[in-house]
Amino acid sequence: MLEPEVESRPWDEQLALDDESYRDQLSYLLERSPFYGDKLGLASAAEAGGLADVGSLPLTEKAELKATTTPDNPVGAHLCASPSEIVRIYSTSGTTGTPSYVPLTAEDVESWVTGSARSYGASGVGPGQTIVSTYDAGPFVAGAALTAFERIGLRHVPVGTGNTDRLLLAIELLRPDAVVLSPSYAAHLGDVPADRGVDLRASSVGHVLVAGEPGGGEPEFRALLEEGWGARVTEAMGIGDIGPSLWGECEQQEGMHLGARGFVHAELIDPETEAALPLGDGASGELVLTHLRHRAAPLLRFRTRDHVEVRTSPCACGRTGPRVRCVGRTDDMLVVRGVNVFPSAVRDVVAAFAPEVSGHVLVRPAAPGVKQEPPLPVSVELARDRPGDEALADAIRDRLRSVLVVETRVELVPWGTLQRSEYKSKLVER
Ligand SMILES: [Zn+2]
């Protein structure tokens, strides 16, 4: 562990410390945040109680923040710091128009790096090892996580996004112990190098760290990645508005630990009713996050749209606190005759059919919107040189029905048909 005294602290002690931070953060918000001043309508921070009562405060939606931007304040009314205190401004990749800006003070940058270092450190990489990263230190929040590799003591080789040749060459010549990339890209590379005379299974890479999209921790899909790389695969997760790689999985592979403990508080809600759910073992729902010690533009009860499953059983690594696995984005979810279906879960079920399939899938909903009538059309790509047949399509359809309780129409497509991604994959096509 990078910081054993922090990461193995009994969880109730962590919550007691977080309670103090939270009360201070609330006072700070009331004093400095026009957005929360209006939204909370509190006469004093004390009125809101402590961290145990946070569920009684309103949720924050990304669109609400966006609606408060003006030509004079392109960040939004949740900006608390003066321009002289801001040292960096990231963007989050919005789906439309102007990005959302995420400002940071020097103290915020430090918290982000500390949390990310703990999260990535959990994967088992350590001082003296070499890691190759494929994220660009560009405008997006993920770039901030790169500094965490130096904090861990790793030798960091940034090769950037979108250059497979450079990545494969770095693996061959620099013999890294680890690589960090998106799960889609990891899957893509798992079946590309045969073309180029590279055997990833025989490479020096023993740790594949995946982040940037859900699904890397799903058992069958993970098994496919581990087979392709001959390496252990662990995942990490953050959310642009709150921080990069807040969560990181350890070598036990049983969900991600909160590396950003002390900086961020996690809650669970029912995404439909918005009711708070207990963070108990086996619980699932949407992750809601609250900054505890943020300065530039702290957020309270921010809806992440990440749908997670929770584990609270003790972890053999010694890290304490709840762990999460992200099963999908609430935004990607389809409802097929009353049943919630995440495209990444479809991909996971299909991955169990390797080596017949490549692991690439595309869900093609027939109707606009979330609600769909069965059968749900799913394209499944065959592995290289595998012909596939009716029996395979039937077996995949049956497995999807029994695991996800969804009727599908499975279309098998030849290897190389579905689009590959060097960052986030598109699992749904309308
Ligand atoms: Zn662990």
Tab-separated table of C-alpha atoms and ligand atoms in Angstrom:
chain	number	residue	atom	x	y	z
A	1	MET	CA	0.000	0.000	0.000
A	2	LEU	CA	1.155	3.497	-0.791
A	3	GLU	CA	-0.175	4.907	2.487
A	4	PRO	CA	-0.974	1.941	4.751
A	5	GLU	CA	-2.033	4.086	7.712
A	6	VAL	CA	-4.678	5.725	5.506
A	7	GLU	CA	-5.716	2.852	3.259
A	8	SER	CA	-6.162	0.297	6.062
A	9	ARG	CA	-7.725	2.714	8.549
A	10	PRO	CA	-10.893	1.185	10.068
A	11	TRP	CA	-13.818	2.492	8.025
A	12	ASP	CA	-15.689	3.943	11.007
A	13	GLU	CA	-12.594	6.012	11.852
A	14	GLN	CA	-12.478	7.180	8.234
A	15	LEU	CA	-16.131	8.231	8.409
A	16	ALA	CA	-15.487	10.166	11.633
A	17	LEU	CA	-12.675	12.098	9.929
A	18	ASP	CA	-14.828	12.564	6.830
A	19	ASP	CA	-17.623	13.957	8.993
A	20	GLU	CA	-15.335	16.769	10.185
A	21	SER	CA	-14.146	17.481	6.632
A	22	TYR	CA	-17.713	17.492	5.380
A	23	ARG	CA	-18.876	20.029	7.973
A	24	ASP	CA	-15.993	22.319	7.032
A	25	GLN	CA	-16.745	21.813	3.330
A	26	LEU	CA	-20.404	22.755	3.865
A	27	SER	CA	-19.426	25.966	5.675
A	28	TYR	CA	-17.037	26.751	2.816
A	29	LEU	CA	-19.812	26.179	0.261
A	30	LEU	CA	-22.264	28.429	2.088
A	31	GLU	CA	-19.655	31.115	2.329
A	32	ARG	CA	-18.316	30.920	-1.213
A	33	SER	CA	-20.603	29.046	-3.608
A	34	PRO	CA	-23.445	31.072	-5.135
A	35	PHE	CA	-24.800	27.821	-6.604
A	36	TYR	CA	-25.088	25.955	-3.297
A	37	GLY	CA	-26.032	29.101	-1.389
A	38	ASP	CA	-29.181	29.258	-3.523
A	39	LYS	CA	-29.752	25.546	-3.833
A	40	LEU	CA	-29.429	24.566	-0.182
A	41	GLY	CA	-31.231	27.564	1.321
A	42	LEU	CA	-29.579	26.929	4.695
A	43	ALA	CA	-29.084	29.635	7.310
A	44	SER	CA	-26.002	27.820	8.597
A	45	ALA	CA	-23.982	24.678	7.848
A	46	ALA	CA	-24.930	23.296	11.256
A	47	GLU	CA	-28.550	23.180	10.126
A	48	ALA	CA	-27.669	20.404	7.663
A	49	GLY	CA	-26.173	18.166	10.363
A	50	GLY	CA	-23.256	15.849	9.608
A	51	LEU	CA	-22.210	13.364	6.984
A	52	ALA	CA	-24.773	10.841	8.221
A	53	ASP	CA	-27.494	13.306	7.168
A	54	VAL	CA	-26.080	14.130	3.732
A	55	GLY	CA	-28.862	12.086	2.097
A	56	SER	CA	-31.410	14.723	3.089
A	57	LEU	CA	-29.725	17.367	0.915
A	58	PRO	CA	-30.625	17.771	-2.777
A	59	LEU	CA	-28.713	15.970	-5.518
A	60	THR	CA	-26.595	17.883	-8.047
A	61	GLU	CA	-27.082	17.202	-11.763
A	62	LYS	CA	-24.470	18.090	-14.331
A	63	ALA	CA	-27.041	19.978	-16.416
A	64	GLU	CA	-27.880	22.225	-13.460
A	65	LEU	CA	-24.268	23.335	-13.182
A	66	LYS	CA	-24.082	23.898	-16.909
A	67	ALA	CA	-27.229	26.053	-16.821
A	68	THR	CA	-25.487	28.542	-14.523
A	69	THR	CA	-22.604	29.279	-16.898
A	70	THR	CA	-22.437	32.822	-18.281
A	71	PRO	CA	-20.011	34.684	-20.556
A	72	ASP	CA	-18.480	36.127	-17.370
A	73	ASN	CA	-18.334	32.776	-15.606
A	74	PRO	CA	-17.872	29.875	-18.059
A	75	VAL	CA	-17.265	27.449	-15.154
A	76	GLY	CA	-20.646	27.972	-13.482
A	77	ALA	CA	-22.025	29.334	-10.226
A	78	HIS	CA	-20.411	26.505	-8.216
A	79	LEU	CA	-17.024	28.209	-8.673
A	80	CYS	CA	-15.749	29.090	-5.197
A	81	ALA	CA	-12.158	30.163	-5.715
A	82	SER	CA	-10.808	33.462	-7.028
A	83	PRO	CA	-8.916	33.416	-10.341
A	84	SER	CA	-5.593	33.867	-8.499
A	85	GLU	CA	-6.153	30.607	-6.599
A	86	ILE	CA	-6.797	28.510	-9.742
A	87	VAL	CA	-3.720	26.732	-11.117
A	88	ARG	CA	-5.280	24.461	-13.760
A	89	ILE	CA	-8.520	24.132	-15.715
A	90	TYR	CA	-9.552	20.813	-17.264
A	91	SER	CA	-12.489	20.119	-19.548
A	92	THR	CA	-14.878	17.231	-19.553
A	93	SER	CA	-15.842	15.912	-22.943
A	94	GLY	CA	-19.410	17.031	-23.314
A	95	THR	CA	-21.602	15.292	-25.879
A	96	THR	CA	-22.765	18.624	-27.224
A	97	GLY	CA	-21.245	22.031	-27.765
A	98	THR	CA	-19.017	23.667	-25.182
A	99	PRO	CA	-17.227	21.498	-22.632
A	100	SER	CA	-17.705	21.765	-18.883
A	101	TYR	CA	-14.694	23.334	-17.227
A	102	VAL	CA	-13.181	21.818	-14.105
A	103	PRO	CA	-10.936	24.288	-12.264
A	104	LEU	CA	-8.429	23.236	-9.596
A	105	THR	CA	-6.400	24.957	-6.908
A	106	ALA	CA	-2.905	23.705	-6.105
A	107	GLU	CA	-4.377	21.863	-3.119
A	108	ASP	CA	-7.011	20.225	-5.366
A	109	VAL	CA	-4.334	19.022	-7.798
A	110	GLU	CA	-2.470	17.505	-4.863
A	111	SER	CA	-5.608	15.663	-3.633
A	112	TRP	CA	-6.252	14.316	-7.124
A	113	VAL	CA	-2.717	13.011	-7.504
A	114	THR	CA	-2.747	11.451	-4.028
A	115	GLY	CA	-6.076	9.689	-4.627
A	116	SER	CA	-5.057	8.478	-8.097
A	117	ALA	CA	-1.724	7.196	-6.815
A	118	ARG	CA	-3.473	5.118	-4.153
A	119	SER	CA	-5.971	3.795	-6.727
A	120	TYR	CA	-3.365	2.788	-9.307
A	121	GLY	CA	-0.991	1.587	-6.599
A	122	ALA	CA	-3.653	-0.903	-5.465
A	123	SER	CA	-3.189	-2.818	-8.730
A	124	GLY	CA	0.152	-4.145	-7.512
A	125	VAL	CA	2.487	-1.922	-9.532
A	126	GLY	CA	5.282	-0.416	-7.460
A	127	PRO	CA	8.494	1.618	-7.291
A	128	GLY	CA	11.121	0.795	-9.879
A	129	GLN	CA	8.687	-0.744	-12.349
A	130	THR	CA	7.898	0.646	-15.791
A	131	ILE	CA	4.403	1.601	-16.940
A	132	VAL	CA	3.327	2.606	-20.434
A	133	SER	CA	0.303	4.913	-20.574
A	134	THR	CA	-1.913	5.582	-23.550
A	135	TYR	CA	-3.756	8.627	-22.220
A	136	ASP	CA	-2.835	12.039	-23.455
A	137	ALA	CA	-1.979	14.687	-20.909
A	138	GLY	CA	-4.438	16.775	-22.885
A	139	PRO	CA	-7.464	18.811	-21.895
A	140	PHE	CA	-9.320	16.009	-20.166
A	141	VAL	CA	-9.293	15.135	-16.500
A	142	ALA	CA	-7.680	11.703	-17.068
A	143	GLY	CA	-4.450	13.536	-17.903
A	144	ALA	CA	-4.142	14.572	-14.251
A	145	ALA	CA	-3.839	10.921	-13.252
A	146	LEU	CA	-0.544	10.591	-15.128
A	147	THR	CA	1.348	12.429	-12.363
A	148	ALA	CA	0.183	9.654	-10.033
A	149	PHE	CA	2.566	7.207	-11.714
A	150	GLU	CA	5.566	9.260	-10.645
A	151	ARG	CA	4.102	9.530	-7.152
A	152	ILE	CA	4.014	5.728	-6.979
A	153	GLY	CA	7.664	5.652	-8.049
A	154	LEU	CA	7.049	4.143	-11.468
A	155	ARG	CA	9.079	4.843	-14.573
A	156	HIS	CA	6.394	6.318	-16.802
A	157	VAL	CA	6.424	5.992	-20.580
A	158	PRO	CA	3.594	8.076	-22.087
A	159	VAL	CA	2.914	6.978	-25.671
A	160	GLY	CA	-0.374	8.861	-26.035
A	161	THR	CA	-3.656	7.898	-27.597
A	162	GLY	CA	-4.127	6.522	-31.063
A	163	ASN	CA	-0.742	5.134	-31.957
A	164	THR	CA	-0.771	1.346	-31.777
A	165	ASP	CA	2.613	0.985	-33.488
A	166	ARG	CA	4.290	3.231	-30.948
A	167	LEU	CA	2.621	1.329	-28.104
A	168	LEU	CA	3.663	-2.096	-29.391
A	169	LEU	CA	7.198	-0.878	-30.018
A	170	ALA	CA	7.447	0.524	-26.480
A	171	ILE	CA	6.278	-2.826	-25.113
A	172	GLU	CA	8.813	-4.679	-27.201
A	173	LEU	CA	11.831	-2.425	-26.584
A	174	LEU	CA	11.286	-0.937	-23.123
A	175	ARG	CA	9.859	-4.114	-21.583
A	176	PRO	CA	7.318	-2.423	-19.263
A	177	ASP	CA	5.801	-4.228	-16.287
A	178	ALA	CA	2.417	-2.578	-16.806
A	179	VAL	CA	0.254	-0.747	-19.309
A	180	VAL	CA	-2.728	1.512	-18.689
A	181	LEU	CA	-5.474	1.843	-21.292
A	182	SER	CA	-9.229	1.585	-21.812
A	183	PRO	CA	-10.798	-1.890	-21.652
A	184	SER	CA	-11.965	-1.550	-25.285
A	185	TYR	CA	-8.467	-0.770	-26.468
A	186	ALA	CA	-7.072	-3.619	-24.366
A	187	ALA	CA	-9.550	-5.970	-26.077
A	188	HIS	CA	-8.682	-4.549	-29.485
A	189	LEU	CA	-4.947	-5.104	-28.940
A	190	GLY	CA	-5.602	-8.575	-27.593
A	191	ASP	CA	-6.380	-9.753	-31.115
A	192	VAL	CA	-4.369	-7.388	-33.312
A	193	PRO	CA	-0.681	-8.170	-32.732
A	194	ALA	CA	-0.804	-11.573	-34.434
A	195	ASP	CA	-0.924	-9.537	-37.660
A	196	ARG	CA	2.237	-7.726	-36.679
A	197	GLY	CA	4.318	-10.556	-35.364
A	198	VAL	CA	3.921	-9.452	-31.739
A	199	ASP	CA	3.003	-11.934	-29.026
A	200	LEU	CA	1.581	-9.940	-26.134
A	201	ARG	CA	1.296	-13.082	-24.044
A	202	ALA	CA	5.067	-13.480	-24.178
A	203	SER	CA	5.691	-9.784	-23.459
A	204	SER	CA	7.015	-8.332	-20.196
A	205	VAL	CA	3.593	-6.891	-19.302
A	206	GLY	CA	2.249	-8.484	-16.132
A	207	HIS	CA	-0.313	-5.839	-15.175
A	208	VAL	CA	-2.936	-4.354	-17.459
A	209	LEU	CA	-4.683	-1.418	-15.791
A	210	VAL	CA	-7.964	-0.538	-17.477
A	211	ALA	CA	-9.967	2.650	-16.964
A	212	GLY	CA	-12.096	5.176	-18.827
A	213	GLU	CA	-15.258	3.143	-19.354
A	214	PRO	CA	-17.243	0.428	-17.575
A	215	GLY	CA	-16.839	-3.302	-18.081
A	216	GLY	CA	-13.163	-3.997	-17.362
A	217	GLY	CA	-14.058	-5.741	-14.127
A	218	GLU	CA	-16.808	-7.950	-15.521
A	219	PRO	CA	-15.641	-11.547	-15.065
A	220	GLU	CA	-15.981	-13.017	-18.566
A	221	PHE	CA	-14.727	-9.913	-20.345
A	222	ARG	CA	-11.825	-9.660	-17.910
A	223	ALA	CA	-10.981	-13.318	-18.585
A	224	LEU	CA	-10.879	-12.562	-22.315
A	225	LEU	CA	-8.480	-9.646	-21.722
A	226	GLU	CA	-6.282	-11.703	-19.398
A	227	GLU	CA	-6.127	-14.479	-21.971
A	228	GLY	CA	-5.142	-12.043	-24.737
A	229	TRP	CA	-2.423	-10.339	-22.688
A	230	GLY	CA	-1.270	-13.170	-20.451
A	231	ALA	CA	-1.440	-10.600	-17.637
A	232	ARG	CA	-3.517	-9.656	-14.618
A	233	VAL	CA	-6.220	-7.091	-15.402
A	234	THR	CA	-7.460	-4.631	-12.769
A	235	GLU	CA	-9.661	-1.596	-13.259
A	236	ALA	CA	-9.797	1.991	-12.050
A	237	MET	CA	-12.565	4.576	-12.304
A	238	GLY	CA	-13.092	8.294	-11.847
A	239	ILE	CA	-15.580	10.899	-12.973
A	240	GLY	CA	-14.474	14.112	-14.627
A	241	ASP	CA	-16.322	16.562	-12.416
A	242	ILE	CA	-15.119	14.957	-9.167
A	243	GLY	CA	-11.670	13.541	-9.933
A	244	PRO	CA	-9.703	11.023	-12.012
A	245	SER	CA	-9.139	7.420	-10.870
A	246	LEU	CA	-10.960	7.871	-7.591
A	247	TRP	CA	-11.332	4.108	-7.355
A	248	GLY	CA	-8.801	1.376	-8.022
A	249	GLU	CA	-8.961	-2.369	-7.848
A	250	CYS	CA	-6.408	-4.473	-5.968
A	251	GLU	CA	-4.970	-7.817	-7.011
A	252	GLN	CA	-7.875	-9.657	-5.384
A	253	GLN	CA	-10.003	-8.409	-8.311
A	254	GLU	CA	-13.129	-8.101	-6.190
A	255	GLY	CA	-14.125	-4.516	-6.856
A	256	MET	CA	-12.443	-1.122	-6.692
A	257	HIS	CA	-11.264	0.481	-3.449
A	258	LEU	CA	-11.828	4.190	-2.894
A	259	GLY	CA	-8.307	5.585	-3.397
A	260	ALA	CA	-9.729	9.079	-2.931
A	261	ARG	CA	-10.929	8.262	0.597
A	262	GLY	CA	-10.788	11.358	2.759
A	263	PHE	CA	-11.268	13.569	-0.305
A	264	VAL	CA	-14.571	12.167	-1.571
A	265	HIS	CA	-17.617	10.615	0.087
A	266	ALA	CA	-19.618	7.954	-1.767
A	267	GLU	CA	-23.344	7.238	-1.577
A	268	LEU	CA	-25.737	5.075	-3.529
A	269	ILE	CA	-29.181	6.055	-4.836
A	270	ASP	CA	-31.987	4.433	-6.745
A	271	PRO	CA	-31.630	6.214	-10.123
A	272	GLU	CA	-35.402	6.238	-10.714
A	273	THR	CA	-36.730	7.388	-7.329
A	274	GLU	CA	-33.482	9.171	-6.256
A	275	ALA	CA	-33.933	7.608	-2.801
A	276	ALA	CA	-30.707	6.991	-0.863
A	277	LEU	CA	-29.776	3.304	-0.602
A	278	PRO	CA	-27.632	1.768	2.154
A	279	LEU	CA	-24.067	1.086	0.994
A	280	GLY	CA	-24.364	-2.542	2.083
A	281	ASP	CA	-22.836	-5.728	0.712
A	282	GLY	CA	-24.491	-6.660	-2.586
A	283	ALA	CA	-26.315	-3.328	-2.952
A	284	SER	CA	-26.545	-1.810	-6.428
A	285	GLY	CA	-27.542	1.612	-7.697
A	286	GLU	CA	-26.193	4.896	-9.008
A	287	LEU	CA	-23.066	6.276	-7.424
A	288	VAL	CA	-23.398	9.756	-5.906
A	289	LEU	CA	-20.230	11.575	-4.832
A	290	THR	CA	-19.518	14.506	-2.538
A	291	HIS	CA	-16.260	16.436	-2.338
A	292	LEU	CA	-14.967	16.657	1.225
A	293	ARG	CA	-11.931	18.908	0.911
A	294	HIS	CA	-12.203	20.533	-2.476
A	295	ARG	CA	-11.506	24.224	-3.028
A	296	ALA	CA	-12.023	25.432	-6.588
A	297	ALA	CA	-15.511	24.148	-7.430
A	298	PRO	CA	-16.618	21.535	-4.896
A	299	LEU	CA	-19.685	19.446	-5.615
A	300	LEU	CA	-22.222	18.041	-3.232
A	301	ARG	CA	-24.161	14.835	-3.922
A	302	PHE	CA	-23.160	14.811	-7.588
A	303	ARG	CA	-24.985	12.240	-9.742
A	304	THR	CA	-22.284	10.274	-11.589
A	305	ARG	CA	-24.675	8.195	-13.771
A	306	ASP	CA	-22.412	5.244	-12.996
A	307	HIS	CA	-24.375	2.194	-11.973
A	308	VAL	CA	-22.344	0.165	-9.458
A	309	GLU	CA	-22.500	-2.953	-7.323
A	310	VAL	CA	-21.110	-2.733	-3.795
A	311	ARG	CA	-19.042	-5.132	-1.696
A	312	THR	CA	-18.266	-4.549	1.950
A	313	SER	CA	-16.760	-7.917	2.924
A	314	PRO	CA	-13.159	-7.578	4.207
A	315	CYS	CA	-10.577	-7.599	1.403
A	316	ALA	CA	-7.500	-9.799	1.722
A	317	CYS	CA	-5.274	-6.861	0.692
A	318	GLY	CA	-6.073	-5.088	3.976
A	319	ARG	CA	-7.634	-1.986	2.451
A	320	THR	CA	-10.834	-1.044	4.251
A	321	GLY	CA	-14.144	0.481	3.160
A	322	PRO	CA	-16.728	-0.384	0.544
A	323	ARG	CA	-15.623	-1.541	-2.912
A	324	VAL	CA	-17.515	-0.995	-6.150
A	325	ARG	CA	-17.747	-2.529	-9.593
A	326	CYS	CA	-19.254	-0.373	-12.323
A	327	VAL	CA	-21.761	-2.381	-14.348
A	328	GLY	CA	-22.620	0.434	-16.759
A	329	ARG	CA	-23.597	4.041	-17.275
A	330	THR	CA	-27.176	4.833	-16.369
A	331	ASP	CA	-27.237	6.806	-19.648
A	332	ASP	CA	-26.482	3.650	-21.688
A	333	MET	CA	-29.086	1.557	-19.967
A	334	LEU	CA	-31.940	0.102	-22.010
A	335	VAL	CA	-35.157	-1.220	-20.544
A	336	VAL	CA	-36.444	-4.238	-22.414
A	337	ARG	CA	-39.937	-5.123	-21.257
A	338	GLY	CA	-39.234	-3.842	-17.752
A	339	VAL	CA	-35.750	-5.366	-17.445
A	340	ASN	CA	-32.677	-3.103	-17.161
A	341	VAL	CA	-29.972	-4.047	-19.664
A	342	PHE	CA	-26.469	-2.554	-19.732
A	343	PRO	CA	-24.552	-2.978	-23.021
A	344	SER	CA	-21.351	-3.776	-21.082
A	345	ALA	CA	-23.203	-6.662	-19.399
A	346	VAL	CA	-24.214	-7.981	-22.838
A	347	ARG	CA	-20.550	-7.826	-23.868
A	348	ASP	CA	-19.574	-9.722	-20.732
A	349	VAL	CA	-22.034	-12.567	-21.393
A	350	VAL	CA	-20.895	-12.835	-25.015
A	351	ALA	CA	-17.195	-12.861	-23.995
A	352	ALA	CA	-17.774	-16.263	-22.368
A	353	PHE	CA	-18.064	-17.680	-25.904
A	354	ALA	CA	-14.370	-17.042	-26.657
A	355	PRO	CA	-12.479	-18.412	-28.550
A	356	GLU	CA	-15.439	-18.517	-30.960
A	357	VAL	CA	-16.064	-14.754	-30.607
A	358	SER	CA	-13.740	-11.733	-30.673
A	359	GLY	CA	-15.342	-9.975	-27.699
A	360	HIS	CA	-16.666	-7.045	-29.769
A	361	VAL	CA	-20.425	-6.551	-29.673
A	362	LEU	CA	-22.860	-3.876	-30.803
A	363	VAL	CA	-26.354	-3.480	-29.385
A	364	ARG	CA	-28.709	-2.039	-32.011
A	365	PRO	CA	-31.936	-0.909	-30.374
A	366	ALA	CA	-34.768	-0.672	-32.881
A	367	ALA	CA	-36.724	2.075	-31.131
A	368	PRO	CA	-35.508	5.518	-30.035
A	369	GLY	CA	-35.233	6.119	-26.288
A	370	VAL	CA	-34.648	3.815	-23.357
A	371	LYS	CA	-37.657	1.488	-23.567
A	372	GLN	CA	-37.344	-1.349	-26.078
A	373	GLU	CA	-39.560	-4.186	-27.201
A	374	PRO	CA	-37.973	-7.638	-27.427
A	375	PRO	CA	-36.138	-9.093	-29.192
A	376	LEU	CA	-33.221	-6.671	-28.753
A	377	PRO	CA	-30.925	-6.856	-31.824
A	378	VAL	CA	-27.297	-7.631	-30.912
A	379	SER	CA	-24.404	-7.989	-33.379
A	380	VAL	CA	-21.705	-10.372	-32.144
A	381	GLU	CA	-18.355	-10.444	-33.883
A	382	LEU	CA	-16.741	-13.819	-34.518
A	383	ALA	CA	-13.097	-14.445	-33.713
A	384	ARG	CA	-10.534	-14.535	-36.515
A	385	ASP	CA	-11.027	-17.529	-38.829
A	386	ARG	CA	-14.073	-18.767	-36.937
A	387	PRO	CA	-17.037	-19.399	-39.211
A	388	GLY	CA	-19.791	-19.414	-36.590
A	389	ASP	CA	-23.149	-21.047	-37.213
A	390	GLU	CA	-26.797	-21.003	-36.207
A	391	ALA	CA	-26.077	-23.156	-33.156
A	392	LEU	CA	-23.587	-20.594	-31.801
A	393	ALA	CA	-26.049	-17.728	-32.311
A	394	ASP	CA	-28.738	-19.763	-30.531
A	395	ALA	CA	-26.401	-20.578	-27.635
A	396	ILE	CA	-25.493	-16.891	-27.187
A	397	ARG	CA	-29.152	-15.889	-27.323
A	398	ASP	CA	-30.037	-18.549	-24.719
A	399	ARG	CA	-27.241	-17.434	-22.417
A	400	LEU	CA	-28.294	-13.775	-22.674
A	401	ARG	CA	-31.830	-14.837	-21.812
A	402	SER	CA	-30.798	-16.860	-18.775
A	403	VAL	CA	-28.199	-14.410	-17.391
A	404	LEU	CA	-29.732	-11.011	-18.215
A	405	VAL	CA	-33.379	-12.078	-18.603
A	406	VAL	CA	-33.585	-10.401	-21.989
A	407	GLU	CA	-34.820	-11.688	-25.361
A	408	THR	CA	-32.335	-10.856	-28.105
A	409	ARG	CA	-31.870	-11.435	-31.811
A	410	VAL	CA	-28.228	-12.383	-32.245
A	411	GLU	CA	-26.563	-11.655	-35.565
A	412	LEU	CA	-23.060	-13.093	-36.021
A	413	VAL	CA	-20.724	-10.886	-38.054
A	414	PRO	CA	-17.239	-11.732	-39.413
A	415	TRP	CA	-14.035	-10.792	-37.597
A	416	GLY	CA	-13.006	-7.182	-38.141
A	417	THR	CA	-16.535	-5.951	-38.926
A	418	LEU	CA	-17.265	-3.971	-35.759
A	419	GLN	CA	-15.488	-0.729	-35.104
A	420	ARG	CA	-12.420	-0.833	-32.820
A	421	SER	CA	-11.646	1.960	-30.443
A	422	GLU	CA	-8.435	3.288	-29.018
A	423	TYR	CA	-10.359	4.915	-26.221
A	424	LYS	CA	-14.024	4.477	-25.431
A	425	SER	CA	-15.905	1.904	-27.423
A	426	LYS	CA	-19.349	2.394	-28.801
A	427	LEU	CA	-21.490	-0.487	-27.582
A	428	VAL	CA	-24.827	0.903	-28.767
A	429	GLU	CA	-25.783	2.033	-32.249
A	430	ARG	CA	-29.093	3.676	-32.985
B	1	ZN	ZN	-8.316	-5.272	-1.878
